mmCIF file of C-alpha atoms and ligand atoms in Angstrom:
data_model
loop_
_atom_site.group_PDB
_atom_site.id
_atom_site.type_symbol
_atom_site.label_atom_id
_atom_site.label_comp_id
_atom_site.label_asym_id
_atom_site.label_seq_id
_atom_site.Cartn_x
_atom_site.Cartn_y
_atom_site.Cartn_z
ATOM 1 C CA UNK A 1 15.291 -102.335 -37.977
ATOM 2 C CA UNK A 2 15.892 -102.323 -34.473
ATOM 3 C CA UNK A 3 18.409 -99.315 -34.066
ATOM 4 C CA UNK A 4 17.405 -98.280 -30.469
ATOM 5 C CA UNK A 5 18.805 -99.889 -27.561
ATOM 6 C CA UNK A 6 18.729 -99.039 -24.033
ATOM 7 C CA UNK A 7 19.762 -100.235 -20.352
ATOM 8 C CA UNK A 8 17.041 -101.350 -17.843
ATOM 9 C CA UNK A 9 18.190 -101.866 -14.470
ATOM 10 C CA UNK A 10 16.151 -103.114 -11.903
ATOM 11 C CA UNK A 11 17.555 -102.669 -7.969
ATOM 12 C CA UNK A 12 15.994 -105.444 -5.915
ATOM 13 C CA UNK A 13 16.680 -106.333 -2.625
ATOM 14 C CA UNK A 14 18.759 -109.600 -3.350
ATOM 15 C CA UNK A 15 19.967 -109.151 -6.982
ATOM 16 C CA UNK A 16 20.564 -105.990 -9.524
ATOM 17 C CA UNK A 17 19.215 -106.992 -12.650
ATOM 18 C CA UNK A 18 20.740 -105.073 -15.768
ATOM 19 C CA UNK A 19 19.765 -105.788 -19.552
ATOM 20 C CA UNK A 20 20.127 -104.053 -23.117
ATOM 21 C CA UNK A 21 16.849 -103.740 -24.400
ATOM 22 C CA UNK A 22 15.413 -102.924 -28.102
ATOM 23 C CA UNK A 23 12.798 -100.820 -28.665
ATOM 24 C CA UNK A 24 10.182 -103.421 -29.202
ATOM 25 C CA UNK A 25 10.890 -104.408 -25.701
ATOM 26 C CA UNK A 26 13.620 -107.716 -26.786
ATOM 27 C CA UNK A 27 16.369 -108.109 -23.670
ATOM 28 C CA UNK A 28 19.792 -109.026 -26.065
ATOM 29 C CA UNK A 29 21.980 -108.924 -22.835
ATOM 30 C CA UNK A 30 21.965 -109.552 -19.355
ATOM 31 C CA UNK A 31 23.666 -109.899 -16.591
ATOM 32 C CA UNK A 32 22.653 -110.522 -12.940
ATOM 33 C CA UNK A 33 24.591 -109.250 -9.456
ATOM 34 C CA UNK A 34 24.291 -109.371 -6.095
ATOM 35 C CA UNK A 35 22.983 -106.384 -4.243
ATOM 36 C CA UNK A 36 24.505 -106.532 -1.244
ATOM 37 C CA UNK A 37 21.961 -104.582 0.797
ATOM 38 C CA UNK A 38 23.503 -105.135 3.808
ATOM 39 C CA UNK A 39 26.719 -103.301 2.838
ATOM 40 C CA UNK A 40 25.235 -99.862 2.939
ATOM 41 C CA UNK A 41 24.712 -97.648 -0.613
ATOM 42 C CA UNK A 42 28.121 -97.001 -1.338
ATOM 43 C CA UNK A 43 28.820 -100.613 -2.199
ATOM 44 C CA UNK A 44 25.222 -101.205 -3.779
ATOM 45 C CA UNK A 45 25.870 -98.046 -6.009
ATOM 46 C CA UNK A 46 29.252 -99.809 -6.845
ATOM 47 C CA UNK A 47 27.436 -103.030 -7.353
ATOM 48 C CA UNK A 48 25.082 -101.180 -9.567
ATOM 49 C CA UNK A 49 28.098 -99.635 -11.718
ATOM 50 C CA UNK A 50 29.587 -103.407 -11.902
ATOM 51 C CA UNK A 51 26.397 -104.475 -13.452
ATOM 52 C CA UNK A 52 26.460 -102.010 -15.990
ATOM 53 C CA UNK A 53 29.930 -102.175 -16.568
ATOM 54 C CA UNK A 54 29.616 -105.807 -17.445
ATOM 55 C CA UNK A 55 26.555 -105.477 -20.382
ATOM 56 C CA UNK A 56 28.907 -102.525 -21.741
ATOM 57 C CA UNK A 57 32.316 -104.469 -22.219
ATOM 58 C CA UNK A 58 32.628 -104.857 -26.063
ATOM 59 C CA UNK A 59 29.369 -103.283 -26.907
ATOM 60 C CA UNK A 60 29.050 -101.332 -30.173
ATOM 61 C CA UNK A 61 25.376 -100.669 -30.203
ATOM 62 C CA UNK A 62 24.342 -97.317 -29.299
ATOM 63 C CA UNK A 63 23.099 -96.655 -26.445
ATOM 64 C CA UNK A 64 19.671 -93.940 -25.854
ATOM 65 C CA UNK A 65 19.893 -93.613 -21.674
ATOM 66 C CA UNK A 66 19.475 -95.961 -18.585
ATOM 67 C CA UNK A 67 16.401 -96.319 -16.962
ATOM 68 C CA UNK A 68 16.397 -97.704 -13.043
ATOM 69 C CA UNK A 69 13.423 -98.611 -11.392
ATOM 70 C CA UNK A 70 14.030 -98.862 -7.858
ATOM 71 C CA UNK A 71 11.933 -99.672 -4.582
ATOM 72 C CA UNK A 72 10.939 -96.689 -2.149
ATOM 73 C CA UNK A 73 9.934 -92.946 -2.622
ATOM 74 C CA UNK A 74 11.594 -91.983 -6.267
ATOM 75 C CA UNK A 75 11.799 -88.379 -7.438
ATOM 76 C CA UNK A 76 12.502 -88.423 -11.086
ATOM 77 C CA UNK A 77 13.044 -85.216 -11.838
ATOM 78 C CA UNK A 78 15.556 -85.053 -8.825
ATOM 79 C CA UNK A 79 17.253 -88.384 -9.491
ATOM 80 C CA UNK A 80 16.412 -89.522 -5.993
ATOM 81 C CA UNK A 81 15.477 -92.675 -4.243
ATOM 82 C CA UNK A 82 14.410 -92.559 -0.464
ATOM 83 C CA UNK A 83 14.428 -94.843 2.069
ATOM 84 C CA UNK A 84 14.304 -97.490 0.069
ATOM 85 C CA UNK A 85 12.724 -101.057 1.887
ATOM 86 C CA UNK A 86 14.845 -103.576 2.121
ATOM 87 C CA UNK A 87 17.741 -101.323 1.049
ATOM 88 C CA UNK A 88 19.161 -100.423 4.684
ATOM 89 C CA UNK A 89 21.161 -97.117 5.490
ATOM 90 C CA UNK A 90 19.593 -95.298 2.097
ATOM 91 C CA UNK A 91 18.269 -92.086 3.639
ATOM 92 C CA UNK A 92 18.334 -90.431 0.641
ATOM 93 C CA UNK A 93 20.510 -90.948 -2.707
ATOM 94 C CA UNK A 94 20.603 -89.073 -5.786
ATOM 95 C CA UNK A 95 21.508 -92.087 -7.987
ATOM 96 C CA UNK A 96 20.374 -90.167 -11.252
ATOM 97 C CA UNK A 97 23.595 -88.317 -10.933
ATOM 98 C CA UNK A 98 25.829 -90.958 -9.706
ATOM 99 C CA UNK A 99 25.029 -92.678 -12.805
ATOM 100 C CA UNK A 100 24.707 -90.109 -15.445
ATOM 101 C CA UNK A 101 27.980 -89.053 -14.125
ATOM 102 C CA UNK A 102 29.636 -92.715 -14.247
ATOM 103 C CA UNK A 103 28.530 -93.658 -17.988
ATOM 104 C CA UNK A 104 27.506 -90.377 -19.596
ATOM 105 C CA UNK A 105 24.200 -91.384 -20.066
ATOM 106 C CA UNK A 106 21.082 -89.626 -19.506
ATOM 107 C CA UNK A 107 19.405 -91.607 -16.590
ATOM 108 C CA UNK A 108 15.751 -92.091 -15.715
ATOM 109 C CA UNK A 109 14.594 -92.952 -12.502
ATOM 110 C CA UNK A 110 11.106 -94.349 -11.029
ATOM 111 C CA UNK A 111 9.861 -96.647 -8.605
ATOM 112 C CA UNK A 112 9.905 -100.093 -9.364
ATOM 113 C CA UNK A 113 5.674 -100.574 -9.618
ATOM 114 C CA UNK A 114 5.515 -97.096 -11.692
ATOM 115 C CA UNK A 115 7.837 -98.435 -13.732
ATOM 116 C CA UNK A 116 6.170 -101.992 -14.094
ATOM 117 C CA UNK A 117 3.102 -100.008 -15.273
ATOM 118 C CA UNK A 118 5.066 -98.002 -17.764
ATOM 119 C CA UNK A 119 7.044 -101.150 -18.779
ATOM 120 C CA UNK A 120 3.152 -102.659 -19.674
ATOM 121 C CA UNK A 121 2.080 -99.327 -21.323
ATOM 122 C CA UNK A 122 5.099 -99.544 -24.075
ATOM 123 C CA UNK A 123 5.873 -102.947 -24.158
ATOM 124 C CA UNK A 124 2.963 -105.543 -22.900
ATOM 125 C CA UNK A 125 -0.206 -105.233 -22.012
ATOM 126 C CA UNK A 126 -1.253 -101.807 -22.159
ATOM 127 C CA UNK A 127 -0.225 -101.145 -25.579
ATOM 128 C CA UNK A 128 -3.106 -100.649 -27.627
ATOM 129 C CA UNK A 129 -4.540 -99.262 -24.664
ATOM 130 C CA UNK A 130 -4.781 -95.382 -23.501
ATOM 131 C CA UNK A 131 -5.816 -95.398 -19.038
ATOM 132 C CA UNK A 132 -5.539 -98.611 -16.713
ATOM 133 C CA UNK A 133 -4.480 -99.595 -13.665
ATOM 134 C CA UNK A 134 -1.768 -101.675 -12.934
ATOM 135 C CA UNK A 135 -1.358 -103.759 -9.472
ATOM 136 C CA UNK A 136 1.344 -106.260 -8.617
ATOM 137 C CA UNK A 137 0.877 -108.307 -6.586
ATOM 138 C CA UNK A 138 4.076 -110.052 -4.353
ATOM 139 C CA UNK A 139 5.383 -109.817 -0.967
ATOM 140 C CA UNK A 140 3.475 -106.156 -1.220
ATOM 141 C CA UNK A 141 0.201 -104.732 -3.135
ATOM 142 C CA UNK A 142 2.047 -102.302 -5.459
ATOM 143 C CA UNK A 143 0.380 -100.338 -8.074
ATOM 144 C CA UNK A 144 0.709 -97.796 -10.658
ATOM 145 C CA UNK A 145 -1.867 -95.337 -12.580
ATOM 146 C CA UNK A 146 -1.419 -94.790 -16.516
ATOM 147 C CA UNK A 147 -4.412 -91.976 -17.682
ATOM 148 C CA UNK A 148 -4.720 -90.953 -21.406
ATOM 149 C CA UNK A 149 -0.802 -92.699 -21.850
ATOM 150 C CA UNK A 150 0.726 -90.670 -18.671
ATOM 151 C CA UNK A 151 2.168 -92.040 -15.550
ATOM 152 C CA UNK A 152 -0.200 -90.228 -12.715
ATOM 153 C CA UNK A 153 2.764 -89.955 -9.788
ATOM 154 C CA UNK A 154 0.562 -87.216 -7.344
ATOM 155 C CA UNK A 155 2.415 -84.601 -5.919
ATOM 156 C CA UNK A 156 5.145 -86.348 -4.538
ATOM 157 C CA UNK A 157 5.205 -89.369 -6.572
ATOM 158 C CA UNK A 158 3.731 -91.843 -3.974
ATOM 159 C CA UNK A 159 0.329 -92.268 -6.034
ATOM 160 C CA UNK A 160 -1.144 -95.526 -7.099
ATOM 161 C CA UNK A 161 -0.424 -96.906 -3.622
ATOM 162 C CA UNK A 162 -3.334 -99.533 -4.426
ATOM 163 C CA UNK A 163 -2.310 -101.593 -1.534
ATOM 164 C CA UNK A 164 -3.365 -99.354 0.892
ATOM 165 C CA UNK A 165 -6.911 -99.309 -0.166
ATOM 166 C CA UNK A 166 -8.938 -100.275 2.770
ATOM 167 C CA UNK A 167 -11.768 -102.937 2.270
ATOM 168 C CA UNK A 168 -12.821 -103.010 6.262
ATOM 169 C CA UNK A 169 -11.893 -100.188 8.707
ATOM 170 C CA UNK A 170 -11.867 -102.598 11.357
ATOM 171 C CA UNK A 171 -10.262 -105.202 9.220
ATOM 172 C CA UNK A 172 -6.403 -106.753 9.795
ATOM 173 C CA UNK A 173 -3.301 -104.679 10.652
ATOM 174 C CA UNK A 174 -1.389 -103.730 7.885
ATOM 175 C CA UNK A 175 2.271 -102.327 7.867
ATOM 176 C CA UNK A 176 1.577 -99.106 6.831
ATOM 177 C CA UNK A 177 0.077 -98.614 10.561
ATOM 178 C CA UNK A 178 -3.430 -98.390 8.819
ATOM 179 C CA UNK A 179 -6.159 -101.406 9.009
ATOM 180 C CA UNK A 180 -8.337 -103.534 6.421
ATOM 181 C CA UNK A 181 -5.801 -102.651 3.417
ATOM 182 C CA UNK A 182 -6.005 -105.072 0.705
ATOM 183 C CA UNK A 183 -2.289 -105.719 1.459
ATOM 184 C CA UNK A 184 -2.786 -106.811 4.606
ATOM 185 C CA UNK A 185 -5.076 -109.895 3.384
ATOM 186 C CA UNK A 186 -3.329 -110.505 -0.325
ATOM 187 C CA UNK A 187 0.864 -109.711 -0.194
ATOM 188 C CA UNK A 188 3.012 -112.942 0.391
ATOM 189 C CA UNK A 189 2.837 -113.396 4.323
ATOM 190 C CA UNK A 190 -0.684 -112.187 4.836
ATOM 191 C CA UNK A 191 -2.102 -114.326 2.270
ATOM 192 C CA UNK A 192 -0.771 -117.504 3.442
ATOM 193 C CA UNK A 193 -1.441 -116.417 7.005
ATOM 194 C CA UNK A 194 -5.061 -116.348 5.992
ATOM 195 C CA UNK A 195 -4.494 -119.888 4.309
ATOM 196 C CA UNK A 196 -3.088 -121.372 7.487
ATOM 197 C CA UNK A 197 -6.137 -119.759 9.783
ATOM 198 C CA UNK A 198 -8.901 -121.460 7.479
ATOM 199 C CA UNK A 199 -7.324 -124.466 6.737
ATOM 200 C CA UNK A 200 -7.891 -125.668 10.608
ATOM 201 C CA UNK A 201 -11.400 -126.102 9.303
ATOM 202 C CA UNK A 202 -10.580 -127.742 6.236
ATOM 203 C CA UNK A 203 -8.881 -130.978 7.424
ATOM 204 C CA UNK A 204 -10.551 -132.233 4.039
ATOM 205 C CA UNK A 205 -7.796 -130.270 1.667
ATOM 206 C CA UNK A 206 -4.678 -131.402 0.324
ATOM 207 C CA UNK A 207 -2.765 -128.628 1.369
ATOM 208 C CA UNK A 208 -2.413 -129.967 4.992
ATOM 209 C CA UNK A 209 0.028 -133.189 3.138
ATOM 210 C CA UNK A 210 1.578 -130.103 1.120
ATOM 211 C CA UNK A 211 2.582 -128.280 4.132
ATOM 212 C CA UNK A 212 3.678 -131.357 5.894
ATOM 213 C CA UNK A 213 6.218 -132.127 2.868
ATOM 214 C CA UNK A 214 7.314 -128.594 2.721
ATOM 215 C CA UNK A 215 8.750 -129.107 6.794
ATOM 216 C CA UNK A 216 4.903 -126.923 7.565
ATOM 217 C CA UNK A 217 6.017 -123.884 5.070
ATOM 218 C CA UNK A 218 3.483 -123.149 2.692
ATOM 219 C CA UNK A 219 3.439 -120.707 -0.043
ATOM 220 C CA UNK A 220 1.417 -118.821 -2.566
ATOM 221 C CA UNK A 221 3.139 -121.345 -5.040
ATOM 222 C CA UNK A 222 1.959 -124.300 -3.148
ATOM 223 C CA UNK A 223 -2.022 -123.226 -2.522
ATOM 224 C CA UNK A 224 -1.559 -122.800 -6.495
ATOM 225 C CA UNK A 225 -0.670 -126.644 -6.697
ATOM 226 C CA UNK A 226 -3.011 -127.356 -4.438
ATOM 227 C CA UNK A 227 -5.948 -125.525 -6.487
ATOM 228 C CA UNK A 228 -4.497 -127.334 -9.969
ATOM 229 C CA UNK A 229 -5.248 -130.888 -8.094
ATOM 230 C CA UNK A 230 -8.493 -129.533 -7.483
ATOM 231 C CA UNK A 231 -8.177 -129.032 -3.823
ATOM 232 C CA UNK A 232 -11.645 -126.964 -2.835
ATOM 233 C CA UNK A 233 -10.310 -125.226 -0.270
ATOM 234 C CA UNK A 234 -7.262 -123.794 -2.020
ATOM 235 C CA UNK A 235 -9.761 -122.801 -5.258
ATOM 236 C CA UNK A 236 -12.076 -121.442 -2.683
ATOM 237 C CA UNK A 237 -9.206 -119.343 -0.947
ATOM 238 C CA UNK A 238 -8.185 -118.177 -4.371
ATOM 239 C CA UNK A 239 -11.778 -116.886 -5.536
ATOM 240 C CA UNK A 240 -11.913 -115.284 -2.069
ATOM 241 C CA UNK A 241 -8.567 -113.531 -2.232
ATOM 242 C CA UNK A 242 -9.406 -111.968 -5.915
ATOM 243 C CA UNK A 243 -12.950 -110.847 -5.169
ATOM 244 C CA UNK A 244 -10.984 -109.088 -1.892
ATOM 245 C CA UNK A 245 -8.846 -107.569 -4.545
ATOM 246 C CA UNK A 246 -12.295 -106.705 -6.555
ATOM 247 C CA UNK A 247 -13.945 -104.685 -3.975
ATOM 248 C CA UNK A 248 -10.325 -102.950 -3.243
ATOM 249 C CA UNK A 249 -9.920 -102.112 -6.972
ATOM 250 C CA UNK A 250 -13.685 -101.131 -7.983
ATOM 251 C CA UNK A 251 -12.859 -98.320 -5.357
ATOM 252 C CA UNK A 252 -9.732 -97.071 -7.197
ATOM 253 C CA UNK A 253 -12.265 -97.458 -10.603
ATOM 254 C CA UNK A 254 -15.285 -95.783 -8.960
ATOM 255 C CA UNK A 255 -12.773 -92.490 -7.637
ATOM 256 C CA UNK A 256 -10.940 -92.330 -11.073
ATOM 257 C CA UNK A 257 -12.979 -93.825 -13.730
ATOM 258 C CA UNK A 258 -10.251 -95.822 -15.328
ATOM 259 C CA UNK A 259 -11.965 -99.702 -15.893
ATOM 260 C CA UNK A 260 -9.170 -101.297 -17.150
ATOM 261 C CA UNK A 261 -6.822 -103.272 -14.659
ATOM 262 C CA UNK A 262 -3.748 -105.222 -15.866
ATOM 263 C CA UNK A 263 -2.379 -107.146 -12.859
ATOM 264 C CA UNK A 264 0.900 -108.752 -12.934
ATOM 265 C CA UNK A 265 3.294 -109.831 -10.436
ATOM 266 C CA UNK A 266 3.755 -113.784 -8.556
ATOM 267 C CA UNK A 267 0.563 -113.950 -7.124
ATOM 268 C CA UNK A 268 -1.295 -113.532 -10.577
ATOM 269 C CA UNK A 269 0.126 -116.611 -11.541
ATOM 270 C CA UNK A 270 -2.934 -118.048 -9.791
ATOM 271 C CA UNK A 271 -4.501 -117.467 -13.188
ATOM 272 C CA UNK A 272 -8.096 -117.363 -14.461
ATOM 273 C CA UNK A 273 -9.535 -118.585 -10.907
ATOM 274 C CA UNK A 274 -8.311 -115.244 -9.429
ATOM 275 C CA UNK A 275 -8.334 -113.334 -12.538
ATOM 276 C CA UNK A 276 -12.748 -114.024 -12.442
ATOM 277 C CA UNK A 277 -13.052 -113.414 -9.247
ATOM 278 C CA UNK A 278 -11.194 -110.429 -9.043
ATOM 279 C CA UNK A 279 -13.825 -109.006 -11.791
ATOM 280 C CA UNK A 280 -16.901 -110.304 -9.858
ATOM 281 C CA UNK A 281 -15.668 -108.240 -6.776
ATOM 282 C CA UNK A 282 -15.147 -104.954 -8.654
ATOM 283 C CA UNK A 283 -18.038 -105.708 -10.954
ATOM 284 C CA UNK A 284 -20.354 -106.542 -7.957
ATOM 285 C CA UNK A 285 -18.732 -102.995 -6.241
ATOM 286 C CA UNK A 286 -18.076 -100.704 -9.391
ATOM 287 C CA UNK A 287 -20.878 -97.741 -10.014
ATOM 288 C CA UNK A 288 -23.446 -98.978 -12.218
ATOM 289 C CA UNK A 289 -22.462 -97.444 -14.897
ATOM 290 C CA UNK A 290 -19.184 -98.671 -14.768
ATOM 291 C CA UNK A 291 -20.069 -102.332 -14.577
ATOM 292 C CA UNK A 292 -20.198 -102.737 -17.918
ATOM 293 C CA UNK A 293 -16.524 -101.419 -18.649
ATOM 294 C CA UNK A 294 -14.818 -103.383 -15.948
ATOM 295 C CA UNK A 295 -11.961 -105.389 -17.948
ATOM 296 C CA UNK A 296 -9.316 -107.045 -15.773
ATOM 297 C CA UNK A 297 -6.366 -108.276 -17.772
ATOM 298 C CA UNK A 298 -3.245 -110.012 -16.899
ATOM 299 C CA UNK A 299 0.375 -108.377 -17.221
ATOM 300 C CA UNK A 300 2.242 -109.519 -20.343
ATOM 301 C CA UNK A 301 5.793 -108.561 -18.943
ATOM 302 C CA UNK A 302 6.388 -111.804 -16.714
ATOM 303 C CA UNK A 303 10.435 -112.893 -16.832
ATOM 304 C CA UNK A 304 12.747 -109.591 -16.361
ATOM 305 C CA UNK A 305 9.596 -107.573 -15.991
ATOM 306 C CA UNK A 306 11.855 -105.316 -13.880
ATOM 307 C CA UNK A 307 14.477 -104.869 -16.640
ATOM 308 C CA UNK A 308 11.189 -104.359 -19.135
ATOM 309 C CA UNK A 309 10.003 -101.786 -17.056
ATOM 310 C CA UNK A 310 13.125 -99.896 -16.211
ATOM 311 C CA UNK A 311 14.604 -99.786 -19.740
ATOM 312 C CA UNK A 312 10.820 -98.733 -20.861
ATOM 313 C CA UNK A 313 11.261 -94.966 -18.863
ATOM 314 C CA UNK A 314 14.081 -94.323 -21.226
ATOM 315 C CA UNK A 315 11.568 -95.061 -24.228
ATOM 316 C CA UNK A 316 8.754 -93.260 -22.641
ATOM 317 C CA UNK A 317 10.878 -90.367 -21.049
ATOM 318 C CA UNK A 318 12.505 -89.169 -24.475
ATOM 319 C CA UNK A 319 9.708 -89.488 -26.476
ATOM 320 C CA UNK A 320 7.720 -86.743 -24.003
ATOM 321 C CA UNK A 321 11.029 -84.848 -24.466
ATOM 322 C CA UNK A 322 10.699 -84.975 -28.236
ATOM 323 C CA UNK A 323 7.635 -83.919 -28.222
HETATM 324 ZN ZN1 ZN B 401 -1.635 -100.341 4.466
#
């Protein structure tokens, strides 16, 4: 019987993504609204409400709590999101009251990759499985750290910042001020900055026509295309990227001794190209006697991942409580 239904919201940049979600993780309502970034909090708070107005008209089922992952610095236990990015005018916003206060609720906050990797510890992925290490990978490197079934947030919540881990101290800039971070060569705009760099020695690969059809954009999505007709260069850029991501990760697996990565996110839709070559690089890297433990897996949560995630912090957060 599936008796326990929550909301998962997920505030993005562009759209707030709300859904009613089972236990086992099944979305049986959704609804989709614009943001509105650029109007300042108060009316992406009331866009929020709107949202979760909407997947409440008419609804009988009962209701357990709402969970909200959103971008930025999240204290949970204060119901706060920071400085949000791409959320302009934030400063700080206690949202975990807004809400609670709104809908009568009780409300669970987290950042959006924290609550990826809890929404693959309940509901995908990490299941059967008790410490990994979850990275997404998008227009940023995020991350989050699940030990022995616990969320690892540091002492101010800003832990599992995987993106940041440098591979070259002399290596590329990266926007956190810092160089060689595995961000800086692997989110959106770095990786296809790379792309365009190499490809002026590759006047062999198909991704040159690509571009040219695209009005010279080009894409993670495209060098995928390119790599499914067999383009070298593009499956050669791919391999690259993940063993980049290998040698970043088998230095998060060397300091904690967690082997087991679940990546997720647009760029893993590269697929088993990156997905190898990501384990050669941390295998190649890892502490001998980690190599043989080194198991990179891909996330299971793929459409409304953020709704997945967010509505799994109500599941995770009140079964801690009960115990
Ligand atoms: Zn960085």
């Amino acid at each position: 019987m599936k008796n326990k239904y929550v909301i998962g919201v997920d505030l993005g940049g562009t759209n707030i993504k709300c859904g009613i979600v089972t236990e086992d993780g099944e979305i049986v309502k959704k609804v989709s609204v614009k943001t509105l970034a650029k109007k300042g909090p108060e009316t992406v708070i009331e866009q929020m409400k709107k949202g979760i107005k909407h997947l409440l008209e008419n609804e009988t089922k009962k209701i357990k709590g709402i969970g909200v992952g959103a971008p930025g610095i999240v204290k949970p236990k204060k119901g706060s999101v920071e400085n949000p990015p791409n959320l302009p005018g934030w400063g700080k916003v206690h949202l975990g009251n807004i809400l609670e206060q709104e809908f009568n609720y009780p409300v669970f906050l987290e950042n959006d990759a924290n609550a990826a990797a809890i929404g693959e510890m309940i509901f995908g992925a990490g299941k059967e499985i008790r410490s990994f290490i979850f990275v997404t990978l998008g227009t940023g490197v995020g991350g989050g750290i699940i030990h022995r079934k616990k969320l690892i947030r540091g002492d101010s919540g800003a832990a599992g910042e995987i993106g940041h881990v440098s591979i070259d101290y002399k290596g590329r800039k990266c926007n956190c001020g810092s160089r060689g971070c595995i961000e800086a060569y692997i989110g959106n705009a770095h990786l296809v900055d790379r792309a365009k760099r190499s490809l002026r020695y590759h006047p062999e690969s198909k991704l040159h026509r690509i571009i040219a059809e695209n009005n010279g954009y080009l894409s993670p999505r495209l060098i995928n295309e390119a790599a499914k007709q067999k383009d070298g260069f593009a499956l050669n850029f791919i391999r690259e990227s993940g063993k980049l991501l290998g040698y970043a990760l088998a230095s998060t697996i060397n300091v904690l001794d967690i082997p087991t990565i679940i990546i997720g996110g647009g760029t893993a839709g590269f697929g088993k190209p990156l997905f190898d070559s990501v384990k050669e690089g941390a295998v190649d890297r890892v502490l001998k006697s980690l190599k043989p433990k080194v198991n990179i897996l891909p996330a299971q949560l793929k459409n409304d991942a953020g709704i997945k995630g967010a509505s799994a912090l109500v599941f995770y957060n009140l079964k801690k409580k009960s115990k």
